[in-house]
Each structure stands twice: as structure tokens, then as C-alpha cells.
Short mmCIF file of C-alpha atoms in Angstrom, two decimals:
data_model
loop_
_atom_site.label_atom_id
_atom_site.label_comp_id
_atom_site.label_asym_id
_atom_site.label_seq_id
_atom_site.Cartn_x
_atom_site.Cartn_y
_atom_site.Cartn_z
CA MET A 790 107.70 105.75 111.63
CA LYS A 791 109.02 108.67 111.40
CA ILE A 792 108.65 110.16 107.63
CA MET A 793 110.44 113.59 106.01
CA ILE A 794 108.15 115.05 103.37
CA VAL A 795 109.85 117.75 100.86
CA GLY A 796 107.83 119.78 99.48
CA GLY A 797 104.61 121.50 101.62
CA GLY A 798 102.50 122.26 98.60
CA LYS A 799 99.06 120.32 98.26
CA VAL A 800 101.21 116.98 97.61
CA GLY A 801 102.86 117.70 100.80
CA TYR A 802 100.44 118.94 103.05
CA TYR A 803 97.69 115.70 102.55
CA MET A 804 100.71 113.18 102.24
CA ALA A 805 101.32 114.71 105.93
CA LYS A 806 97.47 114.83 107.21
CA THR A 807 97.35 111.57 106.02
CA LEU A 808 100.49 109.66 107.52
CA LEU A 809 99.45 111.87 110.89
CA SER A 810 95.95 110.25 110.93
CA HIS A 811 98.22 106.78 110.78
CA ASN A 812 100.00 108.01 113.52
CA HIS A 813 103.09 108.50 112.13
CA GLU A 814 105.32 111.27 112.35
CA PRO A 815 105.86 113.49 109.42
CA ARG A 816 107.64 116.37 109.47
CA VAL A 817 108.20 118.64 106.47
CA ILE A 818 110.60 120.70 104.21
CA GLU A 819 109.05 123.94 102.17
CA LYS A 820 111.17 126.76 100.80
CA ASN A 821 107.72 128.92 100.66
CA LEU A 822 107.89 130.44 104.42
CA ALA A 823 103.97 131.07 104.34
CA LEU A 824 103.04 127.21 103.71
CA CYS A 825 105.36 126.24 106.45
CA ASN A 826 103.14 128.43 108.68
CA GLN A 827 100.32 127.00 107.26
CA ILE A 828 100.97 123.97 107.56
CA ALA A 829 102.64 124.08 111.29
CA ASN A 830 100.05 125.73 112.65
CA GLU A 831 97.29 123.03 111.17
CA LEU A 832 98.65 120.01 111.18
CA ASP A 833 100.80 121.02 114.19
CA ILE A 834 103.84 118.82 113.03
CA PRO A 835 107.61 119.82 112.62
CA VAL A 836 108.19 122.45 109.78
CA THR A 837 111.55 123.39 108.44
CA ASN A 838 112.00 126.95 106.31
CA GLY A 839 114.63 125.60 103.37
CA ASP A 840 115.76 124.15 100.41
CA GLY A 841 115.35 120.29 100.79
CA SER A 842 117.68 119.16 98.47
CA THR A 843 120.47 120.52 100.33
CA VAL A 844 122.44 118.78 103.05
CA GLU A 845 122.61 121.47 105.20
CA TYR A 846 118.70 121.63 105.29
CA LEU A 847 118.16 117.86 105.71
CA GLU A 848 120.68 117.97 108.43
CA ALA A 849 118.60 120.53 109.97
CA ALA A 850 115.53 118.95 109.89
CA GLY A 851 116.28 115.87 111.15
CA CYS A 852 116.91 113.46 108.56
CA SER A 853 119.37 110.76 109.87
CA GLU A 854 116.23 110.14 112.77
CA CYS A 855 113.88 109.54 110.06
CA ASP A 856 112.41 106.14 108.72
CA ALA A 857 111.64 107.33 104.97
CA LEU A 858 111.44 110.76 102.76
CA VAL A 859 109.13 111.15 100.24
CA ALA A 860 109.80 114.03 97.74
CA VAL A 861 106.88 115.30 96.08
CA THR A 862 108.19 119.25 95.09
CA GLY A 863 107.06 119.70 91.49
CA ARG A 864 110.76 119.30 89.81
CA ASP A 865 111.41 115.43 89.26
CA GLU A 866 115.36 116.64 89.00
CA ILE A 867 115.16 118.17 92.80
CA ASN A 868 113.00 115.29 93.93
CA LEU A 869 115.80 112.81 92.78
CA ILE A 870 118.95 115.04 94.40
CA THR A 871 116.90 115.13 97.28
CA CYS A 872 116.28 111.13 97.40
CA GLN A 873 120.23 110.48 96.74
CA ILE A 874 121.36 112.60 99.57
CA ALA A 875 119.32 110.93 102.27
CA LYS A 876 120.01 107.81 100.79
CA LYS A 877 123.92 108.02 100.55
CA LEU A 878 124.22 110.64 103.60
CA PHE A 879 121.87 110.11 105.86
CA HIS A 880 120.73 106.33 105.29
CA VAL A 881 117.65 106.84 104.90
CA LYS A 882 115.71 103.42 104.47
CA LYS A 883 113.40 103.89 101.95
CA THR A 884 113.39 106.23 99.10
CA VAL A 885 109.71 107.40 97.33
CA THR A 886 109.05 110.17 94.79
CA ARG A 887 106.29 111.87 92.98
CA VAL A 888 106.85 111.53 89.61
CA ASN A 889 105.43 115.05 88.05
CA ASN A 890 106.43 113.69 83.80
CA PRO A 891 105.87 109.69 83.76
CA LYS A 892 108.46 108.63 81.74
CA ASN A 893 110.96 109.67 84.29
CA SER A 894 110.28 107.01 86.57
CA GLU A 895 112.37 104.72 85.17
CA VAL A 896 115.17 106.55 85.46
CA LEU A 897 114.89 107.63 88.49
CA ARG A 898 114.32 104.21 89.93
CA ARG A 899 117.79 103.82 87.64
CA LEU A 900 119.49 106.14 89.73
CA GLY A 901 118.60 105.35 93.04
CA VAL A 902 115.22 105.92 94.12
CA ASP A 903 113.61 102.86 95.84
CA ILE A 904 109.70 103.94 94.69
CA ALA A 905 108.62 106.21 91.89
CA VAL A 906 104.97 106.84 91.79
CA SER A 907 102.53 109.75 90.85
CA SER A 908 99.64 109.11 93.14
CA THR A 909 99.19 110.99 96.83
CA ASP A 910 97.22 107.98 97.76
CA ASN A 911 99.96 105.33 96.50
CA LEU A 912 102.38 106.94 98.32
CA ALA A 913 100.88 106.58 101.29
CA ARG A 914 99.86 103.50 100.86
CA ILE A 915 103.24 101.65 99.55
CA LEU A 916 105.06 103.41 102.33
CA GLU A 917 103.03 101.32 104.70
CA ARG A 918 103.93 98.05 102.68
CA GLU A 919 107.44 98.87 102.13
CA VAL A 920 108.40 100.43 105.04
CA GLU A 921 106.28 99.91 108.21
CA SER A 922 106.70 96.45 108.91
CA ALA A 923 108.93 93.51 106.80
CA ALA A 924 106.51 91.31 107.92
CA ILE A 925 104.14 92.43 105.01
CA GLN A 926 104.77 91.26 101.83
CA GLN A 927 103.28 92.26 98.46
CA VAL A 928 101.80 89.45 96.02
CA LEU A 929 99.26 90.80 93.96
CA ASN A 930 97.50 94.03 92.90
CA LEU A 931 93.58 93.74 92.24
CA ALA A 932 90.59 95.88 91.38
CA GLY A 933 92.95 98.56 89.48
CA GLY A 934 95.34 98.77 92.56
CA THR A 935 93.24 99.37 95.19
CA ALA A 936 93.07 96.03 96.54
CA THR A 937 95.90 93.59 97.11
CA VAL A 938 97.16 90.14 97.90
CA PHE A 939 99.73 89.96 100.69
CA GLU A 940 101.60 87.71 102.88
CA LEU A 941 101.96 88.30 106.60
CA GLN A 942 104.94 86.60 108.39
CA ILE A 943 103.70 85.84 112.01
CA PRO A 944 106.63 86.69 114.27
CA GLU A 945 108.36 85.16 117.52
CA ASN A 946 106.84 87.34 119.52
CA PHE A 947 103.23 87.51 118.16
CA LYS A 948 100.79 88.56 120.75
CA TYR A 949 97.97 86.26 119.47
CA ASN A 950 100.26 83.38 119.03
CA GLY A 951 97.73 79.95 119.73
CA LYS A 952 94.55 82.11 119.83
CA SER A 953 91.88 81.39 116.68
CA LEU A 954 91.05 83.57 113.92
CA ALA A 955 87.80 84.19 115.75
CA GLN A 956 89.62 85.48 118.76
CA ILE A 957 91.98 87.69 116.60
CA PRO A 958 90.66 90.91 115.19
CA ILE A 959 90.25 91.30 111.51
CA SER A 960 89.14 94.13 109.28
CA GLU A 961 85.37 93.90 107.64
CA SER A 962 87.57 94.90 104.58
CA ALA A 963 90.29 92.09 104.69
CA VAL A 964 89.81 88.26 104.77
CA ILE A 965 92.40 85.51 105.63
CA ILE A 966 92.47 82.92 102.46
CA ALA A 967 95.39 81.05 103.41
CA ILE A 968 97.83 79.74 105.59
CA THR A 969 101.33 77.76 104.91
CA ARG A 970 102.58 76.03 108.16
CA GLN A 971 106.00 74.23 107.84
CA GLY A 972 105.35 73.71 104.04
CA GLU A 973 101.47 72.52 104.70
CA LEU A 974 98.77 74.66 103.41
CA LEU A 975 95.87 75.06 105.69
CA ILE A 976 92.72 76.35 104.37
CA PRO A 977 91.39 78.88 107.55
CA ARG A 978 88.25 78.66 109.58
CA GLY A 979 87.05 80.55 112.58
CA ASN A 980 88.92 77.82 114.89
CA THR A 981 92.09 77.66 113.03
CA GLN A 982 94.95 78.91 115.63
CA ILE A 983 97.65 80.84 114.27
CA LEU A 984 101.07 80.22 115.12
CA GLN A 985 104.53 82.15 115.46
CA GLY A 986 106.23 80.97 112.12
CA ASP A 987 103.05 80.79 110.19
CA LYS A 988 102.76 82.70 106.63
CA VAL A 989 99.32 83.97 106.68
CA LEU A 990 97.99 84.84 102.52
CA CYS A 991 95.29 87.91 102.88
CA VAL A 992 93.36 90.09 100.48
CA ALA A 993 92.16 93.47 101.84
CA ARG A 994 91.03 96.76 100.37
CA ASP A 995 94.53 98.90 99.94
CA THR A 996 93.09 101.21 103.17
CA ALA A 997 93.10 98.21 105.86
CA ILE A 998 96.32 97.06 105.47
CA HIS A 999 97.59 99.71 107.84
CA GLU A 1000 94.70 98.49 110.29
CA LEU A 1001 95.29 94.95 110.21
CA ALA A 1002 99.39 95.73 110.79
CA GLN A 1003 98.14 97.94 113.45
CA ASP A 1004 95.91 95.33 115.19
CA TRP A 1005 98.19 92.62 115.32
CA GLY A 1006 101.07 94.11 116.01
CA LEU A 1007 103.39 94.34 113.24
CA ALA A 1008 103.55 97.52 112.49
CA ASP A 1009 107.23 98.24 113.96
CA LEU A 1010 108.29 95.49 113.24
#
């Protein structure tokens, strides 16, 4: 997944580093040349020196090729403008912004930002849930947001179609709690098969959702 990050400060740097470790393709726009050089040298990713809230620099950085844009500058108004341009002019599928003033969260959403949050970790996890795979739908947050109940829609080309749960890789931090098949609820056991069309209900630590999506081949659906 190609992700544009506007703002190369601490939040932008660690966001890029986290996404890179998850095998995504981050790229950064940052006004400060010294920060640009640091990010480019340490992470070896594309970095553009310029104003990420302008059409000129978003275009130069390849915004139209990106699946998502994350605006993490220190000013909410700049983040809003950046997300609006990315959405309307470059047709970026998902826009996510860091909210510096919590009072602005609802306003930013009303003005077109898809996801407005204030935590770096939440930004990464929400990006993966909301953008990476249409097959994954969040149902409920647990344990203060550190765990999630979510539903997996098993696609027609599922690589483990017909395999039992015992034969499929599942993170130790994730548990399959129910399967819905043709309107019937199944309580899974180790010998229960996973079939295309199934809806699989899982509970997992947020850090395990990305791992499960990759293991099951759902990350690019």
C-alpha cells in the first residue's frame, strides 16, 4: 500500500518507520530540508522537500499514485486543506489526519477528512483496518482500544479455501470465535473448515490484525 505522509516531524517519522516495517510504501513531504535529509538517509524512502498543503508539491510527490494520505503537521487547518486536496483533486481513497486540538475532531470529519485521530499508534492501526483490506470490518473495540473484534469476509480466491483452522496460520494474539456460513452460525473447532463466502468473527490485539491479514492473503483485496 502506497501512503503519502505530509509532515516529517517526530509523528511523521515514526509513522513512516512503522508503515515501512509492515511492508507498506510510505513517502513523505516536509518543509524542513534537514528533516527531509534525515528521513531519506535513515529510512531510504522517497521524500519531497516542500509544502504538502499545495497541489504543486502533492503532485510532484506522486499523490495520485497513493492509496492513502496521512496529514501530521502541527496545524489542524493545514492538515484539513491537505486532506481536502488529496481527496478532491487526486482521488486518494482514504485521508487520515492528526488532530492537534481534540475539539477540532468532529469539524475535520464534517469537512471531509475520513479519519481524524490524535495517536500515532491509532493512525497506523486504523489505516490498515480501513484502507488495506475491504475484507476486514471492525465490530468492537476492547481493552481501551488495544484489542478489536472484527469480521473477515472470506473471498472467492481465498488461498486456504477448504483448509481446517488447524491447517491455517493464526497469530497467537488472535482467536476465531464464530463463523457464519449461508446464514448458519458455526462454533469453530480445530477441524472446522474455512470456505469462500464465510464470515469469520475474530478477536485480536490490534497489533495482530495486520499480521492475520497478510497471513491469509487479504491485505490487498
